[in-house]
Amino acid sequence: MKTKRNEVHKPLLQRLGEGMLKAQQEIDELAVQLSLGKADARDKFEEIKRGFKSRLADLKQVLKTALNQPIPVDLKMKIQELELQLKVGKAKSKQSFDLQRQALIAATLALEEDIRKALQDDDVSDNFKDEVEKFLLKLEILRLKFDIKKFEIKDAFRAQMKKVSKSIGKIAEKANQVAHPAKGHETFRREITAAYKSLKGAVKHL
């Protein structure tokens, strides 16, 4: 039975660890591109919205399986509201960006909360939670770019990102070594949450 549980849970922990590494890399890359002027904030905003829209489409598919029934009306409405916000046109000013960002954050967090309540499936809820964390971090970097027009990658940001990278590396390594995933999942989830907080701290140094 233990072996079977490991086979079921270990891929989830591995995916979460790998997803955390990818999130750190994407956040770092976005900050560097914007600081060097290699990307326009408005264009990046559209690109990020398209990427999250794709994740949302994936979520709808896995939800049907996870719930083993049609998606409840209330939950479907939350998904549709987020889809609607993701379809809003290109932000042509700081004001329009701020309005879109605030609406996206509200709709995203409302959906995440409903999914957490509706599902006992750690796989689905955990994966979506991490997509949400990454999405919100990218929105915060874009907010900084819209606010100050031009920002530089400071030494404090680089130093914090190095610390985060080491921490995430340990998390990913641990994901491959969890002997009791049912118990290890809770600890692992806490470590990932702490890593995202560290990423947020790094972003504040931009």
Backbone as a printed PyTorch tensor [residue, N CA C, xyz], in Angstrom:
tensor([[[  0.8240,  -1.2000,   0.0000],
         [  0.0000,   0.0000,   0.0000],
         [  0.8610,   1.2540,   0.0000]],

        [[  1.9540,   1.2230,   0.8260],
         [  2.8320,   2.3870,   0.8660],
         [  3.4790,   2.6490,  -0.4840]],

        [[  3.8700,   1.5650,  -1.1380],
         [  4.4910,   1.7310,  -2.4480],
         [  3.5110,   2.3470,  -3.4280]],

        [[  2.2820,   1.8920,  -3.3720],
         [  1.2620,   2.4270,  -4.2670],
         [  1.0130,   3.9020,  -3.9970]],

        [[  0.9620,   4.3000,  -2.7110],
         [  0.7570,   5.6990,  -2.3540],
         [  1.9070,   6.5480,  -2.8650]],

        [[  3.1270,   6.0290,  -2.7770],
         [  4.2820,   6.7670,  -3.2850],
         [  4.1600,   7.0040,  -4.7750]],

        [[  3.7160,   5.9720,  -5.4790],
         [  3.6000,   6.0930,  -6.9310],
         [  2.5640,   7.1470,  -7.3090]],

        [[  1.5220,   7.2700,  -6.4810],
         [  0.4670,   8.2380,  -6.7760],
         [  0.9030,   9.6560,  -6.4380]],

        [[  1.5490,   9.8260,  -5.2690],
         [  1.8430,  11.1550,  -4.7790],
         [  3.1760,  11.7400,  -5.2670]],

        [[  4.1660,  10.9000,  -5.4580],
         [  5.4830,  11.4280,  -5.7990],
         [  5.4810,  12.2670,  -7.0570]],

        [[  4.8010,  11.8830,  -8.1310],
         [  4.7750,  12.7520,  -9.3100],
         [  4.2490,  14.1400,  -9.0100]],

        [[  3.2520,  14.2560,  -8.1020],
         [  2.7210,  15.5610,  -7.7270],
         [  3.8150,  16.3990,  -7.0760]],

        [[  4.5360,  15.8390,  -6.1130],
         [  5.5900,  16.5890,  -5.4430],
         [  6.6840,  16.9840,  -6.4200]],

        [[  6.9930,  16.0930,  -7.3190],
         [  8.0050,  16.4080,  -8.3250],
         [  7.5470,  17.5580,  -9.2090]],

        [[  6.2790,  17.5090,  -9.6240],
         [  5.7690,  18.5790, -10.4860],
         [  5.7460,  19.9160,  -9.7530]],

        [[  5.4010,  19.8980,  -8.4770],
         [  5.3840,  21.1330,  -7.7080],
         [  6.7900,  21.7060,  -7.5620]],

        [[  7.7610,  20.8280,  -7.3080],
         [  9.1480,  21.2720,  -7.1880],
         [  9.6660,  21.8520,  -8.4940]],

        [[  9.3900,  21.1530,  -9.5760],
         [  9.8200,  21.6420, -10.8870],
         [  9.0910,  22.9320, -11.2580]],

        [[  7.8030,  23.0220, -10.8770],
         [  7.0380,  24.2340, -11.1570],
         [  7.5940,  25.4290, -10.4110]],

        [[  8.0670,  25.2080,  -9.1930],
         [  8.6640,  26.2750,  -8.4020],
         [  9.9440,  26.7790,  -9.0570]],

        [[ 10.7580,  25.8590,  -9.5540],
         [ 11.9830,  26.2440, -10.2690],
         [ 11.6540,  27.0730, -11.5100]],

        [[ 10.6400,  26.6300, -12.2480],
         [ 10.2360,  27.3400, -13.4510],
         [  9.7130,  28.7350, -13.1210]],

        [[  8.9510,  28.8380, -12.0370],
         [  8.4060,  30.1370, -11.6210],
         [  9.5400,  31.1150, -11.3180]],

        [[ 10.5400,  30.6490, -10.5740],
         [ 11.6720,  31.5150, -10.2280],
         [ 12.4060,  31.9850, -11.4810]],

        [[ 12.5740,  31.0820, -12.4300],
         [ 13.2610,  31.4280, -13.6750],
         [ 12.4550,  32.4360, -14.4920]],

        [[ 11.1460,  32.2530, -14.5480],
         [ 10.2940,  33.1540, -15.3250],
         [ 10.2440,  34.5510, -14.7030]],

        [[ 10.1920,  34.6210, -13.3780],
         [ 10.1730,  35.9070, -12.6840],
         [ 11.4880,  36.6500, -12.9350]],

        [[ 12.5910,  35.9310, -12.8180],
         [ 13.9080,  36.5260, -13.0540],
         [ 14.0200,  37.0270, -14.4850]],

        [[ 13.5890,  36.2120, -15.4280],
         [ 13.6760,  36.5760, -16.8420],
         [ 12.8250,  37.7980, -17.1590]],

        [[ 11.6270,  37.8580, -16.6150],
         [ 10.7460,  39.0010, -16.8670],
         [ 11.3730,  40.2810, -16.3330]],

        [[ 11.8990,  40.2360, -15.1150],
         [ 12.5210,  41.4230, -14.5160],
         [ 13.6970,  41.9030, -15.3490]],

        [[ 14.5250,  40.9720, -15.8090],
         [ 15.7000,  41.3300, -16.6120],
         [ 15.2840,  41.9370, -17.9500]],

        [[ 14.3160,  41.3130, -18.6200],
         [ 13.8570,  41.8270, -19.9170],
         [ 13.3280,  43.2470, -19.7980]],

        [[ 12.5350,  43.5090, -18.7750],
         [ 11.9600,  44.8430, -18.6040],
         [ 13.0230,  45.8590, -18.2030]],

        [[ 13.9620,  45.4520, -17.3800],
         [ 15.0060,  46.3800, -16.9310],
         [ 15.9330,  46.7740, -18.0700]],

        [[ 16.1470,  45.8480, -18.9920],
         [ 17.0410,  46.1180, -20.1210],
         [ 16.3170,  46.7320, -21.3120]],

        [[ 15.0090,  46.9150, -21.1850],
         [ 14.2420,  47.5020, -22.2810],
         [ 14.0260,  46.5480, -23.4370]],

        [[ 14.1780,  45.2420, -23.1760],
         [ 14.0080,  44.2430, -24.2380],
         [ 12.5480,  43.8200, -24.4160]],

        [[ 11.7000,  44.3440, -23.5620],
         [ 10.2840,  44.0050, -23.6570],
         [  9.4540,  45.2080, -23.2320]],

        [[  8.3500,  45.4290, -23.9230],
         [  7.4230,  46.4930, -23.5780],
         [  6.4300,  45.9730, -22.5500]],

        [[  6.1950,  46.7450, -21.4860],
         [  5.3270,  46.2960, -20.4020],
         [  3.9160,  45.9870, -20.8920]],

        [[  3.4050,  46.7910, -21.8120],
         [  2.0520,  46.5530, -22.3130],
         [  1.9690,  45.2560, -23.1020]],

        [[  2.9940,  44.9980, -23.9160],
         [  3.0200,  43.7490, -24.6860],
         [  3.1810,  42.5420, -23.7550]],

        [[  4.0320,  42.6980, -22.7460],
         [  4.2460,  41.6090, -21.7870],
         [  2.9700,  41.3050, -21.0110]],

        [[  2.2240,  42.3540, -20.7170],
         [  0.9670,  42.1710, -20.0050],
         [  0.0250,  41.2880, -20.8170]],

        [[ -0.0640,  41.5520, -22.1070],
         [ -0.9180,  40.7450, -22.9800],
         [ -0.4130,  39.3060, -23.0630]],

        [[  0.8950,  39.1640, -23.1470],
         [  1.4920,  37.8230, -23.2230],
         [  1.2060,  37.0270, -21.9510]],

        [[  1.3280,  37.6830, -20.8060],
         [  1.0860,  37.0240, -19.5280],
         [ -0.3820,  36.6480, -19.3830]],

        [[ -1.2750,  37.5300, -19.8350],
         [ -2.7090,  37.2120, -19.7840],
         [ -3.0280,  36.0160, -20.6690]],

        [[ -2.4330,  35.9540, -21.8510],
         [ -2.6810,  34.8160, -22.7480],
         [ -2.2000,  33.5160, -22.1100]],

        [[ -1.0340,  33.5790, -21.4650],
         [ -0.5040,  32.3880, -20.8190],
         [ -1.4000,  31.8960, -19.7020]],

        [[ -1.9250,  32.8290, -18.9160],
         [ -2.7910,  32.4310, -17.8100],
         [ -4.1470,  31.9550, -18.3180]],

        [[ -4.5870,  32.5310, -19.4170],
         [ -5.8410,  32.0770, -20.0430],
         [ -5.7120,  30.6180, -20.4750]],

        [[ -4.5380,  30.2620, -20.9720],
         [ -4.2920,  28.8810, -21.3760],
         [ -4.3220,  27.9530, -20.1630]],

        [[ -3.7300,  28.4090, -19.0490],
         [ -3.7520,  27.6110, -17.8180],
         [ -5.1860,  27.4320, -17.3310]],

        [[ -6.0000,  28.4570, -17.5250],
         [ -7.3920,  28.3920, -17.1020],
         [ -8.1660,  27.3720, -17.9380]],

        [[ -7.8530,  27.3140, -19.2200],
         [ -8.4860,  26.3250, -20.0910],
         [ -8.1150,  24.9120, -19.6440]],

        [[ -6.8580,  24.7270, -19.2610],
         [ -6.4200,  23.4270, -18.7490],
         [ -7.1650,  23.0820, -17.4580]],

        [[ -7.3340,  24.0970, -16.6140],
         [ -8.0150,  23.8880, -15.3370],
         [ -9.4350,  23.3710, -15.5480]],

        [[-10.1480,  23.9350, -16.4930],
         [-11.5260,  23.5060, -16.7390],
         [-11.5900,  22.0370, -17.1090]],

        [[-10.6200,  21.5760, -17.8590],
         [-10.5990,  20.1790, -18.2640],
         [-10.3480,  19.2500, -17.0710]],

        [[ -9.3690,  19.6000, -16.2450],
         [ -9.0460,  18.7230, -15.1160],
         [-10.1120,  18.8070, -14.0260]],

        [[-10.7930,  19.9350, -13.9380],
         [-11.8570,  20.0700, -12.9450],
         [-12.9780,  19.0650, -13.1960]],

        [[-13.3270,  18.8750, -14.4640],
         [-14.3930,  17.9450, -14.8030],
         [-14.0680,  16.5460, -14.3040]],

        [[-12.8130,  16.1730, -14.4400],
         [-12.3840,  14.8500, -13.9830],
         [-12.2980,  14.7940, -12.4650]],

        [[-11.7170,  15.8410, -11.8700],
         [-11.5250,  15.8610, -10.4220],
         [-12.8440,  15.8690,  -9.6650]],

        [[-13.8170,  16.6050, -10.1860],
         [-15.1140,  16.6970,  -9.5170],
         [-16.0040,  15.4960,  -9.8190]],

        [[-15.7030,  14.8230, -10.9360],
         [-16.4940,  13.6720, -11.3730],
         [-17.9640,  14.0380, -11.5680]],

        [[-18.1870,  15.2540, -12.0010],
         [-19.5290,  15.7650, -12.2770],
         [-19.3700,  17.0950, -13.0100]],

        [[-20.4500,  17.6280, -13.5740],
         [-20.3430,  18.9370, -14.2230],
         [-19.8720,  19.9910, -13.2190]],

        [[-19.1360,  20.9750, -13.7020],
         [-18.6410,  22.0330, -12.8290],
         [-19.8300,  22.7930, -12.2340]],

        [[-19.8960,  22.9370, -10.9040],
         [-21.0110,  23.6540, -10.2700],
         [-21.1890,  25.0600, -10.8340]],

        [[-22.4250,  25.5360, -10.8330],
         [-22.7430,  26.8320, -11.4350],
         [-21.9180,  27.9630, -10.8250]],

        [[-21.8350,  28.0010,  -9.4970],
         [-21.0880,  29.0880,  -8.8480],
         [-19.6230,  29.0960,  -9.2790]],

        [[-19.0330,  27.9010,  -9.3460],
         [-17.6350,  27.7970,  -9.7400],
         [-17.4630,  28.1620, -11.2160]],

        [[-18.4150,  27.7380, -12.0330],
         [-18.3650,  28.0660, -13.4530],
         [-18.4370,  29.5780, -13.6620]],

        [[-19.2590,  30.2530, -12.8460],
         [-19.3890,  31.7020, -12.9550],
         [-18.0820,  32.4010, -12.5900]],

        [[-17.3760,  31.8650, -11.5990],
         [-16.0820,  32.4420, -11.2140],
         [-15.0650,  32.2830, -12.3460]],

        [[-15.0910,  31.1330, -13.0010],
         [-14.1950,  30.8980, -14.1340],
         [-14.5140,  31.8600, -15.2730]],

        [[-15.8000,  32.0160, -15.5600],
         [-16.2240,  32.9040, -16.6360],
         [-15.8570,  34.3540, -16.3440]],

        [[-15.9510,  34.7500, -15.0890],
         [-15.5810,  36.1190, -14.7130],
         [-14.0950,  36.3550, -14.9470]],

        [[-13.2780,  35.3820, -14.5870],
         [-11.8360,  35.5200, -14.8120],
         [-11.5240,  35.5160, -16.3010]],

        [[-12.1940,  34.6550, -17.0550],
         [-12.0040,  34.6250, -18.5040],
         [-12.3450,  35.9830, -19.1170]],

        [[-13.4160,  36.5790, -18.6300],
         [-13.8430,  37.8870, -19.1290],
         [-12.7720,  38.9460, -18.8550]],

        [[-12.2140,  38.9270, -17.6670],
         [-11.1800,  39.9100, -17.3250],
         [ -9.9100,  39.7030, -18.1530]],

        [[ -9.6150,  38.4450, -18.4750],
         [ -8.4200,  38.1560, -19.2710],
         [ -8.5820,  38.5810, -20.7340]],

        [[ -9.8300,  38.7870, -21.1610],
         [-10.1020,  39.1810, -22.5430],
         [-10.1360,  40.6940, -22.7450]],

        [[-10.0590,  41.4500, -21.6580],
         [-10.0860,  42.9070, -21.7740],
         [ -8.9240,  43.3600, -22.6430]],

        [[ -9.1510,  44.3740, -23.4480],
         [ -8.1490,  44.8200, -24.4180],
         [ -6.8540,  45.3300, -23.8110]],

        [[ -5.9240,  45.6620, -24.6610],
         [ -4.5850,  46.0880, -24.2740],
         [ -4.6320,  47.3450, -23.4130]],

        [[ -3.8480,  47.3520, -22.3610],
         [ -3.7630,  48.5170, -21.4750],
         [ -2.9220,  49.5950, -22.1510]],

        [[ -3.5370,  50.7400, -22.4430],
         [ -2.8380,  51.8130, -23.1580],
         [ -2.2940,  52.8870, -22.2230]],

        [[ -2.5890,  52.7580, -20.9450],
         [ -2.1120,  53.7400, -19.9680],
         [ -1.9220,  53.0550, -18.6280]],

        [[ -1.2400,  53.7450, -17.7190],
         [ -1.0430,  53.2120, -16.3690],
         [ -2.3910,  53.0210, -15.6760]],

        [[ -3.2980,  53.9550, -15.8990],
         [ -4.6050,  53.8720, -15.2590],
         [ -5.3820,  52.6430, -15.7250]],

        [[ -5.3770,  52.4000, -17.0370],
         [ -6.1040,  51.2370, -17.5520],
         [ -5.4420,  49.9420, -17.0990]],

        [[ -4.1040,  49.9540, -16.9940],
         [ -3.4000,  48.7690, -16.4810],
         [ -3.7920,  48.5060, -15.0400]],

        [[ -3.8010,  49.5610, -14.2140],
         [ -4.1530,  49.3980, -12.7990],
         [ -5.5620,  48.8290, -12.6390]],

        [[ -6.5030,  49.3170, -13.4440],
         [ -7.8730,  48.8280, -13.3650],
         [ -7.9480,  47.3520, -13.7420]],

        [[ -7.2470,  46.9990, -14.8170],
         [ -7.2390,  45.5950, -15.2430],
         [ -6.5670,  44.7080, -14.1990]],

        [[ -5.4430,  45.1770, -13.6760],
         [ -4.6940,  44.3830, -12.6910],
         [ -5.5470,  44.1150, -11.4600]],

        [[ -6.2110,  45.1420, -10.9510],
         [ -7.0400,  44.9760,  -9.7570],
         [ -8.1920,  44.0060, -10.0050]],

        [[ -8.8070,  44.1010, -11.1780],
         [ -9.9170,  43.2010, -11.5100],
         [ -9.4200,  41.7680, -11.6680]],

        [[ -8.2550,  41.6010, -12.2690],
         [ -7.6790,  40.2720, -12.4570],
         [ -7.3220,  39.6300, -11.1180]],

        [[ -6.7280,  40.4100, -10.2290],
         [ -6.3540,  39.8790,  -8.9190],
         [ -7.5990,  39.4240,  -8.1570]],

        [[ -8.6360,  40.2550,  -8.1570],
         [ -9.8720,  39.9200,  -7.4390],
         [-10.5100,  38.6520,  -7.9980]],

        [[-10.6100,  38.5650,  -9.3260],
         [-11.2460,  37.4090,  -9.9580],
         [-10.4180,  36.1410,  -9.7560]],

        [[ -9.0990,  36.2760,  -9.8110],
         [ -8.2150,  35.1210,  -9.6490],
         [ -8.2700,  34.5660,  -8.2370]],

        [[ -8.1910,  35.4300,  -7.2470],
         [ -8.2170,  34.9770,  -5.8590],
         [ -9.5760,  34.3910,  -5.4900]],

        [[-10.6450,  34.9590,  -6.0300],
         [-11.9890,  34.4260,  -5.7630],
         [-12.1180,  33.0140,  -6.3200]],

        [[-11.5880,  32.7900,  -7.5170],
         [-11.6450,  31.4600,  -8.1260],
         [-10.7810,  30.4710,  -7.3580]],

        [[ -9.5830,  30.8940,  -6.9790],
         [ -8.6890,  30.0040,  -6.2370],
         [ -9.3390,  29.5520,  -4.9290]],

        [[ -9.9980,  30.4710,  -4.2470],
         [-10.6520,  30.1390,  -2.9850],
         [-11.7630,  29.1140,  -3.1950]],

        [[-12.5600,  29.2940,  -4.2370],
         [-13.6560,  28.3610,  -4.5090],
         [-13.1380,  26.9770,  -4.8870]],

        [[-12.0400,  26.9410,  -5.6310],
         [-11.4550,  25.6530,  -6.0140],
         [-10.9300,  24.9310,  -4.7820]],

        [[-10.2950,  25.6660,  -3.8940],
         [ -9.7730,  25.0620,  -2.6640],
         [-10.9040,  24.4500,  -1.8360]],

        [[-12.0400,  25.1320,  -1.7960],
         [-13.1750,  24.6380,  -1.0250],
         [-13.8500,  23.4440,  -1.7120]],

        [[-13.8860,  23.4790,  -3.0350],
         [-14.6250,  22.4550,  -3.7770],
         [-13.8730,  21.1450,  -3.9160]],

        [[-12.5390,  21.2180,  -3.8580],
         [-11.7370,  20.0250,  -4.1490],
         [-11.0030,  19.4840,  -2.9390]],

        [[-10.9460,  18.1880,  -2.8780],
         [-10.0710,  17.5120,  -1.9240],
         [ -8.8290,  17.0160,  -2.6520]],

        [[ -8.7890,  17.2840,  -3.9500],
         [ -7.7090,  16.7970,  -4.8180],
         [ -6.5180,  17.7400,  -4.7210]],

        [[ -5.4730,  17.3340,  -4.0000],
         [ -4.2960,  18.1790,  -3.8370],
         [ -3.6190,  18.4880,  -5.1690]],

        [[ -3.6450,  17.5260,  -6.0800],
         [ -2.9810,  17.6900,  -7.3640],
         [ -3.5230,  18.9100,  -8.1060]],

        [[ -4.8360,  18.9740,  -8.2580],
         [ -5.4580,  20.0690,  -9.0080],
         [ -5.3230,  21.3950,  -8.2770]],

        [[ -5.6830,  21.4200,  -7.0040],
         [ -5.6680,  22.6740,  -6.2520],
         [ -4.2550,  23.2140,  -6.0600]],

        [[ -3.2980,  22.3320,  -5.7980],
         [ -1.9200,  22.7810,  -5.6100],
         [ -1.3270,  23.3430,  -6.8920]],

        [[ -1.5490,  22.6480,  -7.9960],
         [ -1.0050,  23.1340,  -9.2580],
         [ -1.5910,  24.4930,  -9.6380]],

        [[ -2.8920,  24.6570,  -9.4320],
         [ -3.5080,  25.9430,  -9.7680],
         [ -3.0330,  27.0330,  -8.8120]],

        [[ -2.8740,  26.7130,  -7.5440],
         [ -2.3860,  27.6840,  -6.5680],
         [ -1.0320,  28.2310,  -7.0030]],

        [[ -0.1500,  27.3550,  -7.4850],
         [  1.1690,  27.7990,  -7.9160],
         [  1.0950,  28.6520,  -9.1780]],

        [[  0.1750,  28.3200, -10.0850],
         [ -0.0150,  29.1470, -11.2750],
         [ -0.4970,  30.5440, -10.8780]],

        [[ -1.3610,  30.5980,  -9.8650],
         [ -1.8670,  31.8800,  -9.3700],
         [ -0.7300,  32.6980,  -8.7610]],

        [[  0.0990,  32.0690,  -7.9370],
         [  1.2140,  32.7730,  -7.3020],
         [  2.1360,  33.3740,  -8.3590]],

        [[  2.4380,  32.5980,  -9.3680],
         [  3.3350,  33.0640, -10.4290],
         [  2.7080,  34.2170, -11.2100]],

        [[  1.4280,  34.0870, -11.5110],
         [  0.6950,  35.1210, -12.2460],
         [  0.6900,  36.4390, -11.4690]],

        [[  0.4210,  36.3810, -10.1710],
         [  0.3580,  37.5900,  -9.3550],
         [  1.7350,  38.2460,  -9.2190]],

        [[  2.7760,  37.4470,  -9.1480],
         [  4.1280,  38.0070,  -9.0830],
         [  4.4790,  38.7540, -10.3750]],

        [[  4.0870,  38.1940, -11.4890],
         [  4.3530,  38.8540, -12.7710],
         [  3.5700,  40.1620, -12.8770]],

        [[  2.3400,  40.1620, -12.3840],
         [  1.5440,  41.3980, -12.3890],
         [  2.2010,  42.4620, -11.5160]],

        [[  2.7960,  42.0340, -10.4140],
         [  3.4630,  42.9950,  -9.5270],
         [  4.6890,  43.6030, -10.1990]],

        [[  5.4510,  42.8030, -10.9060],
         [  6.6160,  43.3300, -11.6310],
         [  6.1660,  44.3230, -12.6910]],

        [[  5.0940,  43.9990, -13.4000],
         [  4.5690,  44.9200, -14.4080],
         [  4.0770,  46.2120, -13.7580]],

        [[  3.4780,  46.1010, -12.5840],
         [  3.0240,  47.3060, -11.8780],
         [  4.1970,  48.2300, -11.5810]],

        [[  5.2970,  47.6440, -11.1310],
         [  6.4890,  48.4410, -10.8510],
         [  6.9900,  49.1220, -12.1180]],

        [[  6.9650,  48.3930, -13.2110],
         [  7.4210,  48.9460, -14.4790],
         [  6.5300,  50.1050, -14.9190]],

        [[  5.2180,  49.9490, -14.8050],
         [  4.2950,  51.0270, -15.1700],
         [  4.4670,  52.2320, -14.2420]],

        [[  4.7800,  51.9700, -12.9600],
         [  4.8880,  53.0560, -11.9850],
         [  6.1450,  53.8970, -12.1760]],

        [[  7.2730,  53.2420, -12.3890],
         [  8.5330,  53.9850, -12.4390],
         [  9.1440,  54.0460, -13.8320]],

        [[  8.3980,  53.5370, -14.8230],
         [  8.8240,  53.5960, -16.2230],
         [ 10.0910,  52.7890, -16.4930]],

        [[ 11.1370,  53.0540, -15.7270],
         [ 12.3930,  52.3480, -15.9450],
         [ 12.9530,  51.9240, -14.5930]],

        [[ 13.2440,  50.6520, -14.4630],
         [ 13.8820,  50.2160, -13.2300],
         [ 15.0850,  49.3550, -13.5530]],

        [[ 16.0070,  49.3050, -12.6110],
         [ 17.2370,  48.5530, -12.7940],
         [ 17.2480,  47.3490, -11.8550]],

        [[ 17.9540,  46.3320, -12.2900],
         [ 18.1170,  45.1610, -11.4350],
         [ 19.1520,  45.5030, -10.3750]],

        [[ 18.7080,  45.6480,  -9.1480],
         [ 19.5980,  46.0550,  -8.0710],
         [ 20.3100,  44.8520,  -7.4690]],

        [[ 21.4320,  45.1470,  -6.7940],
         [ 22.2050,  44.0710,  -6.1660],
         [ 21.3670,  43.3140,  -5.1370]],

        [[ 20.5070,  44.0520,  -4.4450],
         [ 19.6680,  43.4080,  -3.4250],
         [ 18.7310,  42.3840,  -4.0580]],

        [[ 18.2200,  42.7020,  -5.2470],
         [ 17.3400,  41.7710,  -5.9560],
         [ 18.1210,  40.5180,  -6.3560]],

        [[ 19.3080,  40.7230,  -6.9140],
         [ 20.1180,  39.5780,  -7.3400],
         [ 20.4980,  38.6860,  -6.1510]],

        [[ 20.8600,  39.3340,  -5.0380],
         [ 21.2510,  38.5660,  -3.8520],
         [ 20.0740,  37.7520,  -3.3170]],

        [[ 18.9010,  38.3840,  -3.2810],
         [ 17.7140,  37.6780,  -2.7910],
         [ 17.3220,  36.5410,  -3.7190]],

        [[ 17.4460,  36.7620,  -5.0180],
         [ 17.0920,  35.7260,  -5.9780],
         [ 18.0480,  34.5360,  -5.8830]],

        [[ 19.2960,  34.7790,  -5.5550],
         [ 20.2480,  33.6890,  -5.3720],
         [ 19.8500,  32.8360,  -4.1730]],

        [[ 19.4390,  33.5160,  -3.1030],
         [ 18.9930,  32.7830,  -1.9220],
         [ 17.7500,  31.9630,  -2.2330]],

        [[ 16.8150,  32.5910,  -2.9630],
         [ 15.5850,  31.8930,  -3.3370],
         [ 15.8970,  30.6850,  -4.2080]],

        [[ 16.8170,  30.8720,  -5.1470],
         [ 17.1830,  29.7950,  -6.0630],
         [ 17.7430,  28.5900,  -5.3020]],

        [[ 18.5830,  28.8420,  -4.3060],
         [ 19.1430,  27.7530,  -3.5000],
         [ 18.0370,  27.0440,  -2.7180]],

        [[ 17.1360,  27.8500,  -2.1570],
         [ 16.0300,  27.2830,  -1.3890],
         [ 15.1360,  26.4200,  -2.2660]],

        [[ 14.8340,  26.9130,  -3.4630],
         [ 13.9700,  26.1690,  -4.3790],
         [ 14.6600,  24.9030,  -4.8570]],

        [[ 15.9730,  24.9950,  -5.0730],
         [ 16.7330,  23.8160,  -5.4720],
         [ 16.6340,  22.7060,  -4.4310]],

        [[ 16.6860,  23.0790,  -3.1550],
         [ 16.5660,  22.1030,  -2.0770],
         [ 15.1660,  21.5000,  -2.0460]],

        [[ 14.1700,  22.3530,  -2.3130],
         [ 12.7890,  21.8620,  -2.3330],
         [ 12.6130,  20.8280,  -3.4480]],

        [[ 13.1220,  21.1610,  -4.6350],
         [ 13.0010,  20.2510,  -5.7740],
         [ 13.7290,  18.9360,  -5.5100]],

        [[ 14.8980,  19.0240,  -4.8580],
         [ 15.6540,  17.8040,  -4.5350],
         [ 14.8950,  16.9590,  -3.5210]],

        [[ 14.3200,  17.6290,  -2.5440],
         [ 13.5590,  16.9130,  -1.5140],
         [ 12.3410,  16.2090,  -2.1080]],

        [[ 11.7690,  16.8170,  -3.1510],
         [ 10.5770,  16.2330,  -3.7790],
         [ 10.8590,  14.8410,  -4.3260]],

        [[ 12.1130,  14.5930,  -4.6830],
         [ 12.4880,  13.2880,  -5.2320],
         [ 12.8310,  12.2730,  -4.1480]],

        [[ 12.8260,  12.7310,  -2.8740],
         [ 13.2920,  11.8620,  -1.8100],
         [ 12.2540,  11.6410,  -0.7130]],

        [[ 11.0380,  12.1620,  -0.9240],
         [ 10.0030,  12.0380,   0.1000],
         [  9.6090,  10.5720,   0.2640]],

        [[  9.8060,  10.0540,   1.4530],
         [  9.5050,   8.6390,   1.6990],
         [  8.0400,   8.4130,   2.0500]],

        [[  7.4270,   9.4160,   2.6790],
         [  6.0280,   9.2960,   3.0970],
         [  5.2660,  10.5100,   2.5900]],

        [[  4.8950,  10.4930,   1.3220],
         [  4.2780,  11.6610,   0.6900],
         [  3.0150,  12.1640,   1.3590]],

        [[  2.2270,  11.2740,   1.9700],
         [  0.9810,  11.7170,   2.6120],
         [  1.3010,  12.6850,   3.7500]],

        [[  2.3640,  12.3820,   4.4950],
         [  2.7920,  13.2660,   5.5720],
         [  3.6870,  14.3770,   5.0270]],

        [[  4.4920,  14.0400,   4.0440],
         [  5.4470,  15.0000,   3.5110],
         [  4.7980,  16.1370,   2.7490]],

        [[  3.6000,  15.8960,   2.2270],
         [  2.9530,  16.9060,   1.4080],
         [  2.7220,  18.2040,   2.1640]],

        [[  2.2540,  18.1160,   3.3970],
         [  1.9490,  19.3240,   4.1710],
         [  3.2020,  20.1580,   4.4090]],

        [[  4.2910,  19.4830,   4.7890],
         [  5.5550,  20.1860,   5.0090],
         [  6.0630,  20.7840,   3.7050]],

        [[  5.9550,  19.9980,   2.6470],
         [  6.4050,  20.4370,   1.3270],
         [  5.6360,  21.6660,   0.8720]],

        [[  4.3130,  21.6650,   1.0980],
         [  3.4620,  22.7940,   0.7210],
         [  3.8640,  24.0550,   1.4760]],

        [[  4.1920,  23.8990,   2.7670],
         [  4.6180,  25.0480,   3.5690],
         [  5.9240,  25.6250,   3.0410]],

        [[  6.8300,  24.7530,   2.6330],
         [  8.1140,  25.2160,   2.1150],
         [  7.9410,  25.9640,   0.7970]],

        [[  7.0350,  25.4830,  -0.0480],
         [  6.7720,  26.1680,  -1.3100],
         [  6.1330,  27.5280,  -1.0490]],

        [[  5.2020,  27.5860,  -0.1020],
         [  4.5750,  28.8610,   0.2560],
         [  5.6230,  29.8510,   0.7440]],

        [[  6.5580,  29.3680,   1.5570],
         [  7.6330,  30.2330,   2.0560],
         [  8.5290,  30.7060,   0.9140]],

        [[  8.7650,  29.8300,  -0.0610],
         [  9.6020,  30.1980,  -1.2060],
         [  8.9310,  31.2960,  -2.0340]],

        [[  7.6100,  31.2090,  -2.2010],
         [  6.9050,  32.2530,  -2.9330],
         [  6.9590,  33.5800,  -2.1820]],

        [[  6.8970,  33.5210,  -0.8630],
         [  7.0230,  34.7490,  -0.0710],
         [  8.4040,  35.3650,  -0.2710]],

        [[  9.4170,  34.5110,  -0.3810],
         [ 10.7750,  34.9990,  -0.6240],
         [ 10.8860,  35.6310,  -2.0070]],

        [[ 10.1920,  35.0320,  -2.9860],
         [ 10.1740,  35.6220,  -4.3210],
         [  9.5220,  37.0010,  -4.2970]],

        [[  8.4310,  37.1180,  -3.5460],
         [  7.7660,  38.4180,  -3.4120],
         [  8.7000,  39.4230,  -2.7720]],

        [[  9.4630,  38.9600,  -1.7800],
         [ 10.4390,  39.8380,  -1.1300],
         [ 11.5130,  40.3010,  -2.0980]],

        [[ 11.9440,  39.4090,  -2.9730],
         [ 12.9450,  39.7780,  -3.9660],
         [ 12.3980,  40.8320,  -4.9280]],

        [[ 11.1700,  40.6600,  -5.3610],
         [ 10.5430,  41.5980,  -6.2870],
         [ 10.4650,  42.9990,  -5.6850]],

        [[ 10.2810,  43.0810,  -4.3730],
         [ 10.2100,  44.3890,  -3.7200],
         [ 11.5260,  45.1510,  -3.8090]],

        [[ 12.6130,  44.4320,  -4.1050],
         [ 13.9320,  45.0780,  -4.2110],
         [ 14.1860,  45.6620,  -5.5960]],

        [[ 13.2390,  45.4740,  -6.5310],
         [ 13.4260,  46.0240,  -7.8700],
         [ 13.3110,  47.5580,  -7.8400]]])
